[in-house]
Amino acid sequence: SDKVGFIVQLGDIIDGRNAGKGLSAEALDRVLEAFPADLPRADLIGNHDLYNFPRAALRNVGVHLLAEGLPGAERVEPDRDGNYFA
């Protein structure tokens, strides 16, 4: 059977309107709960994510930043120019 090995979330995980309503953390929690906890996940950052949280705070609210590697996976280091290749 085909099984999913990891998740890549492509950014803009919640809408920017949550920030104006003070619901950013609640909205993000609801979305992140929908992802299976047993799969590694990498989250890309979209502009709406940055409307809700400062970039530095994203890792503290449950976002798995791709540049920090997938939890439970081998860390990939960038080349000398800062690029990542598979």
mmCIF file of C-alpha atoms in Angstrom, residues 14-81:
data_model
loop_
_atom_site.group_PDB
_atom_site.id
_atom_site.type_symbol
_atom_site.label_atom_id
_atom_site.label_comp_id
_atom_site.label_asym_id
_atom_site.label_seq_id
_atom_site.Cartn_x
_atom_site.Cartn_y
_atom_site.Cartn_z
ATOM 1 C CA ILE A 14 -4.120 30.550 8.410
ATOM 2 C CA ASP A 15 -5.625 33.724 7.038
ATOM 3 C CA GLY A 16 -4.260 37.143 7.949
ATOM 4 C CA ARG A 17 -7.697 38.229 9.217
ATOM 5 C CA ASN A 18 -7.120 36.176 12.370
ATOM 6 C CA ALA A 19 -4.544 38.715 13.563
ATOM 7 C CA GLY A 20 -7.058 41.570 13.584
ATOM 8 C CA LYS A 21 -9.481 39.460 15.612
ATOM 9 C CA GLY A 22 -6.854 38.282 18.124
ATOM 10 C CA LEU A 23 -7.394 34.667 17.030
ATOM 11 C CA SER A 24 -4.020 33.821 15.483
ATOM 12 C CA ALA A 25 -2.887 31.244 18.051
ATOM 13 C CA GLU A 26 -6.321 29.599 18.259
ATOM 14 C CA ALA A 27 -6.640 29.371 14.462
ATOM 15 C CA LEU A 28 -3.144 27.923 14.087
ATOM 16 C CA ASP A 29 -3.757 25.342 16.819
ATOM 17 C CA ARG A 30 -6.938 24.172 15.089
ATOM 18 C CA VAL A 31 -5.179 23.713 11.762
ATOM 19 C CA LEU A 32 -2.080 22.024 13.182
ATOM 20 C CA GLU A 33 -4.246 19.542 15.094
ATOM 21 C CA ALA A 34 -5.526 18.267 11.730
ATOM 22 C CA PHE A 35 -2.067 16.997 10.741
ATOM 23 C CA PRO A 36 -1.188 13.452 11.863
ATOM 24 C CA ALA A 37 1.204 13.680 14.819
ATOM 25 C CA ASP A 38 3.143 10.590 13.700
ATOM 26 C CA LEU A 39 4.353 12.110 10.402
ATOM 27 C CA PRO A 40 7.297 14.482 10.018
ATOM 28 C CA ARG A 41 6.098 17.865 8.726
ATOM 29 C CA ALA A 42 7.887 20.828 7.183
ATOM 30 C CA ASP A 43 6.078 24.151 7.092
ATOM 31 C CA LEU A 44 6.903 26.808 4.542
ATOM 32 C CA ILE A 45 6.178 30.407 5.529
ATOM 33 C CA GLY A 46 3.605 32.417 3.605
ATOM 34 C CA ASN A 47 2.819 36.107 3.869
ATOM 35 C CA HIS A 48 -0.380 35.389 5.819
ATOM 36 C CA ASP A 49 1.664 33.495 8.405
ATOM 37 C CA LEU A 50 3.739 36.637 8.892
ATOM 38 C CA TYR A 51 0.600 38.777 9.268
ATOM 39 C CA ASN A 52 -0.207 36.608 12.303
ATOM 40 C CA PHE A 53 3.201 35.979 13.895
ATOM 41 C CA PRO A 54 6.690 37.479 13.721
ATOM 42 C CA ARG A 55 9.031 35.141 11.840
ATOM 43 C CA ALA A 56 11.088 34.436 14.990
ATOM 44 C CA ALA A 57 7.945 33.394 16.912
ATOM 45 C CA LEU A 58 6.733 30.811 14.374
ATOM 46 C CA ARG A 59 8.864 27.970 15.778
ATOM 47 C CA ASN A 60 7.410 28.643 19.244
ATOM 48 C CA VAL A 61 3.811 28.188 18.088
ATOM 49 C CA GLY A 62 4.201 24.725 16.568
ATOM 50 C CA VAL A 63 5.470 25.554 13.086
ATOM 51 C CA HIS A 64 8.266 23.244 11.835
ATOM 52 C CA LEU A 65 10.424 25.518 9.711
ATOM 53 C CA LEU A 66 11.969 23.714 6.746
ATOM 54 C CA ALA A 67 15.357 25.364 7.260
ATOM 55 C CA GLU A 68 15.522 23.699 10.691
ATOM 56 C CA GLY A 69 14.936 20.238 9.231
ATOM 57 C CA LEU A 70 12.072 17.796 9.622
ATOM 58 C CA PRO A 71 11.523 16.559 13.173
ATOM 59 C CA GLY A 72 12.639 12.939 13.240
ATOM 60 C CA ALA A 73 14.451 13.204 9.896
ATOM 61 C CA GLU A 74 18.095 13.620 8.983
ATOM 62 C CA ARG A 75 19.115 17.275 8.940
ATOM 63 C CA VAL A 76 20.042 18.654 5.533
ATOM 64 C CA GLU A 77 22.634 21.413 5.505
ATOM 65 C CA PRO A 78 22.610 24.161 2.875
ATOM 66 C CA ASP A 79 25.410 24.578 0.388
ATOM 67 C CA ARG A 80 27.821 27.507 0.702
ATOM 68 C CA ASP A 81 25.255 29.830 -0.949
#
